[in-house]
Short mmCIF file of C-alpha atoms in Angstrom, two decimals:
data_model
loop_
_atom_site.label_atom_id
_atom_site.label_comp_id
_atom_site.label_asym_id
_atom_site.label_seq_id
_atom_site.Cartn_x
_atom_site.Cartn_y
_atom_site.Cartn_z
CA GLN A 1 124.93 -18.20 81.23
CA LYS A 2 121.96 -16.68 83.27
CA GLU A 3 122.30 -16.70 87.19
CA VAL A 4 118.87 -18.58 87.68
CA GLU A 5 118.06 -21.49 85.32
CA GLN A 6 114.53 -22.84 84.89
CA ASP A 7 112.73 -25.26 82.75
CA PRO A 8 110.11 -23.26 80.77
CA GLY A 9 108.18 -26.22 80.09
CA PRO A 10 105.25 -26.28 79.46
CA LEU A 11 104.56 -29.11 81.80
CA SER A 12 100.93 -30.67 81.70
CA VAL A 13 100.01 -33.16 84.47
CA PRO A 14 96.46 -34.76 85.18
CA GLU A 15 94.47 -33.52 88.39
CA GLY A 16 95.56 -34.68 91.71
CA ALA A 17 99.02 -35.40 90.44
CA ILE A 18 102.12 -34.46 92.63
CA VAL A 19 103.98 -31.72 90.47
CA SER A 20 107.83 -30.80 91.06
CA LEU A 21 109.19 -27.47 89.82
CA ASN A 22 112.89 -26.86 89.92
CA CYS A 23 115.39 -24.05 89.54
CA THR A 24 119.16 -24.09 89.40
CA TYR A 25 121.33 -21.10 90.24
CA SER A 26 125.08 -19.91 90.12
CA ASN A 27 125.38 -17.15 92.78
CA SER A 28 126.35 -18.54 96.00
CA ALA A 29 125.67 -15.06 97.57
CA PHE A 30 121.96 -16.14 96.84
CA GLN A 31 120.23 -16.50 100.69
CA TYR A 32 116.57 -15.78 100.18
CA PHE A 33 114.51 -17.95 97.97
CA MET A 34 110.91 -17.33 96.64
CA TRP A 35 108.33 -18.98 94.46
CA TYR A 36 105.68 -16.87 92.72
CA ARG A 37 102.73 -17.85 90.76
CA GLN A 38 101.60 -15.51 87.83
CA TYR A 39 98.39 -16.15 86.05
CA SER A 40 98.11 -15.22 82.19
CA ARG A 41 98.57 -11.15 82.09
CA LYS A 42 98.55 -10.84 85.74
CA GLY A 43 101.32 -9.61 88.34
CA PRO A 44 103.51 -12.07 90.14
CA GLU A 45 101.58 -13.38 93.24
CA LEU A 46 103.98 -14.78 95.98
CA LEU A 47 103.38 -18.38 97.15
CA MET A 48 106.37 -19.42 99.16
CA TYR A 49 109.71 -18.02 100.68
CA THR A 50 112.37 -19.66 102.47
CA TYR A 51 115.96 -18.61 103.90
CA SER A 52 119.00 -20.54 103.29
CA SER A 53 118.53 -24.43 103.11
CA GLY A 54 115.71 -26.49 104.33
CA ASN A 55 112.01 -27.19 103.68
CA LYS A 56 108.91 -25.14 104.33
CA GLU A 57 105.37 -26.47 103.88
CA ASP A 58 102.11 -24.43 103.42
CA GLY A 59 98.83 -26.24 102.82
CA ARG A 60 99.40 -28.21 99.31
CA PHE A 61 102.96 -26.55 98.42
CA THR A 62 106.37 -27.40 99.97
CA ALA A 63 109.69 -25.69 99.10
CA GLN A 64 112.75 -27.34 99.61
CA VAL A 65 116.32 -25.29 99.09
CA ASP A 66 119.54 -27.30 98.83
CA LYS A 67 122.40 -24.57 98.95
CA SER A 68 124.99 -27.27 98.64
CA SER A 69 123.49 -28.09 95.03
CA LYS A 70 122.49 -24.60 94.46
CA TYR A 71 119.01 -26.06 93.63
CA ILE A 72 115.36 -25.27 94.80
CA SER A 73 112.18 -27.04 94.15
CA LEU A 74 108.53 -26.44 94.61
CA PHE A 75 106.07 -29.55 95.30
CA ILE A 76 102.38 -28.98 94.74
CA ARG A 77 100.16 -31.97 96.12
CA ASP A 78 96.75 -32.78 95.00
CA SER A 79 97.05 -30.68 92.00
CA GLN A 80 93.93 -28.65 91.07
CA PRO A 81 92.98 -27.22 87.63
CA SER A 82 93.13 -23.63 89.25
CA ASP A 83 96.91 -24.52 89.86
CA SER A 84 97.49 -23.93 86.11
CA ALA A 85 99.64 -21.03 85.76
CA THR A 86 103.23 -19.71 85.31
CA TYR A 87 105.49 -20.57 88.33
CA LEU A 88 108.51 -18.37 88.69
CA CYS A 89 111.36 -18.90 91.10
CA ALA A 90 113.19 -15.84 92.45
CA MET A 91 116.17 -15.33 94.82
CA SER A 92 118.25 -12.44 96.13
CA GLY A 93 121.28 -12.04 98.42
CA GLN A 94 121.92 -10.88 101.94
CA GLY A 95 121.38 -7.26 101.80
CA ALA A 96 120.41 -7.08 98.20
CA GLN A 97 117.34 -5.54 97.11
CA LYS A 98 116.71 -6.79 93.68
CA LEU A 99 115.13 -10.09 92.91
CA VAL A 100 116.65 -12.39 90.30
CA PHE A 101 113.91 -14.56 88.54
CA GLY A 102 113.97 -17.72 86.55
CA GLN A 103 112.32 -18.03 83.15
CA GLY A 104 109.17 -19.41 84.75
CA THR A 105 107.48 -22.64 84.23
CA ARG A 106 104.19 -22.94 82.62
CA LEU A 107 102.04 -25.56 84.31
CA THR A 108 98.65 -27.04 83.21
CA ILE A 109 96.47 -28.98 85.48
CA ASN A 110 94.18 -31.17 83.22
CA PRO A 111 90.75 -32.38 84.69
CA ASP B 1 91.96 -2.97 97.75
CA THR B 2 95.22 -2.58 99.65
CA GLY B 3 97.56 -4.16 97.16
CA VAL B 4 99.77 -2.57 94.87
CA SER B 5 98.04 -0.58 91.95
CA GLN B 6 99.49 0.40 88.64
CA ASN B 7 98.11 2.95 85.89
CA PRO B 8 97.33 2.69 83.24
CA ARG B 9 96.92 -1.08 82.67
CA HIS B 10 97.71 -0.97 79.01
CA LYS B 11 99.29 1.56 76.82
CA ILE B 12 99.76 1.59 72.99
CA THR B 13 101.88 4.01 71.66
CA LYS B 14 103.70 5.12 68.48
CA ARG B 15 107.61 4.79 68.47
CA GLY B 16 109.26 8.02 69.22
CA GLN B 17 106.51 8.89 71.67
CA ASN B 18 106.96 9.54 75.50
CA VAL B 19 104.85 7.46 78.00
CA THR B 20 104.54 7.71 81.82
CA PHE B 21 103.38 4.88 84.03
CA ARG B 22 102.37 5.12 87.71
CA CYS B 23 102.55 2.86 90.60
CA ASP B 24 100.77 2.89 94.22
CA PRO B 25 102.63 0.82 96.59
CA ILE B 26 101.00 -0.91 99.57
CA SER B 27 100.71 1.99 102.04
CA GLU B 28 103.16 0.91 104.87
CA HIS B 29 105.60 -0.17 102.41
CA ASN B 30 108.65 2.15 102.09
CA ARG B 31 110.53 0.29 99.51
CA LEU B 32 109.36 0.33 95.74
CA TYR B 33 110.80 -1.66 92.71
CA TRP B 34 110.33 -1.58 88.88
CA TYR B 35 110.75 -4.65 86.87
CA ARG B 36 110.25 -5.36 82.96
CA GLN B 37 108.76 -8.40 82.10
CA THR B 38 108.79 -9.68 78.15
CA LEU B 39 107.04 -12.60 76.84
CA GLY B 40 108.05 -15.95 78.04
CA GLN B 41 110.67 -14.45 80.49
CA GLY B 42 110.74 -13.62 84.13
CA PRO B 43 110.78 -10.10 85.54
CA GLU B 44 114.13 -8.15 85.04
CA PHE B 45 115.13 -5.65 87.96
CA LEU B 46 115.20 -2.09 86.69
CA THR B 47 115.49 -0.06 89.84
CA TYR B 48 114.33 0.67 93.55
CA PHE B 49 113.47 3.21 95.81
CA GLN B 50 113.62 3.57 99.79
CA ASN B 51 111.22 6.36 100.77
CA GLU B 52 112.14 9.14 98.20
CA ALA B 53 115.86 7.94 97.48
CA GLN B 54 116.48 5.87 94.27
CA LEU B 55 119.08 3.64 95.50
CA GLU B 56 119.84 1.26 92.88
CA LYS B 57 119.40 1.23 88.91
CA SER B 58 120.02 -1.66 86.51
CA ARG B 59 122.30 -1.26 83.49
CA LEU B 60 118.85 -2.22 81.64
CA LEU B 61 117.81 1.26 82.50
CA SER B 62 119.09 3.40 79.61
CA ASP B 63 119.02 7.12 79.57
CA ARG B 64 115.47 7.07 78.13
CA PHE B 65 114.16 5.58 81.34
CA SER B 66 113.67 7.68 84.35
CA ALA B 67 111.94 7.14 87.66
CA GLU B 68 110.81 9.18 90.31
CA ARG B 69 109.26 8.77 93.85
CA PRO B 70 108.94 12.27 94.81
CA LYS B 71 107.28 12.04 98.52
CA GLY B 72 108.24 8.46 99.36
CA SER B 73 104.71 7.21 98.38
CA PHE B 74 103.55 6.63 94.49
CA SER B 75 106.45 6.24 91.74
CA THR B 76 106.27 7.11 88.06
CA LEU B 77 108.35 5.40 85.19
CA GLU B 78 108.85 7.60 82.44
CA ILE B 79 110.30 6.24 78.87
CA GLN B 80 110.99 9.21 76.46
CA ARG B 81 111.35 8.28 72.45
CA THR B 82 109.95 4.71 72.96
CA GLU B 83 111.31 2.15 70.52
CA GLN B 84 109.75 -1.19 69.60
CA GLY B 85 112.03 -3.05 72.01
CA ASP B 86 110.46 -1.20 75.01
CA SER B 87 107.32 -3.35 74.44
CA ALA B 88 106.73 -5.33 77.71
CA MET B 89 104.93 -5.71 80.95
CA TYR B 90 106.09 -3.07 83.31
CA LEU B 91 105.77 -4.31 86.93
CA CYS B 92 106.07 -2.54 90.35
CA ALA B 93 106.46 -4.26 93.27
CA SER B 94 106.58 -3.00 97.49
CA SER B 95 108.20 -4.18 100.34
CA PHE B 96 108.70 -3.08 103.95
CA ALA B 97 112.24 -2.61 105.02
CA GLY B 98 112.03 -4.04 108.17
CA GLY B 99 110.67 -7.32 106.64
CA ILE B 100 113.02 -10.64 106.99
CA TYR B 101 112.86 -12.03 103.73
CA ASN B 102 112.27 -9.04 101.38
CA GLU B 103 109.12 -10.23 100.61
CA GLN B 104 108.02 -8.17 97.39
CA PHE B 105 104.52 -7.90 96.49
CA PHE B 106 103.62 -7.09 92.84
CA GLY B 107 101.19 -4.96 91.13
CA PRO B 108 99.19 -6.17 88.08
CA GLY B 109 101.43 -4.40 85.73
CA THR B 110 101.23 -1.92 82.78
CA ARG B 111 101.28 -3.72 79.51
CA LEU B 112 103.16 -1.35 77.10
CA THR B 113 102.86 -1.77 73.13
CA VAL B 114 104.91 0.43 70.67
CA LEU B 115 103.88 0.42 67.17
#
């Protein structure tokens, strides 16, 4: 079993919809949680980061962490065609340097 | 451009050849990471440096792989005797050791194809 599980999709929604992306994990030592966006044949771009449990909002993006359930989410409001990309969750433990990534969810926003 | 840069962007080689990739991190970042990403998968950690010291290596980093960061600035990743299974995107990332969240910023990657 992988440490981080993420539904690979693909996920296709109409423009303006609210998108929910999720990851589950098994390692209770993870403390730092991140979401990256990756366009085709490009490097991952850091979108959001959170520490421990709670919510964080940045414009149309909201990240949630529920450590008791080992479950993290990214919500995208008022989705735009430019949001079409692969979304990767990543996490690391206290003092650890390597990031452990999910498989990535491929998202398409249809105009 | 002040982001992470990687060269070359693409490399096609024949099985058995050696290849070397270069990564230039964000200038004030003292940590540098290498990851490998295959099609349809998330990046997998290979190794990381703090300044010039290589502090962690994944078991994915076989004896054919070697990474260096001789002056604590740019880094190179060399693959000797390439195999078809080495075909992947090789990603470099950097971060600042004093950062709170270990935010890692990625370069555009080097796509390796082994024929």
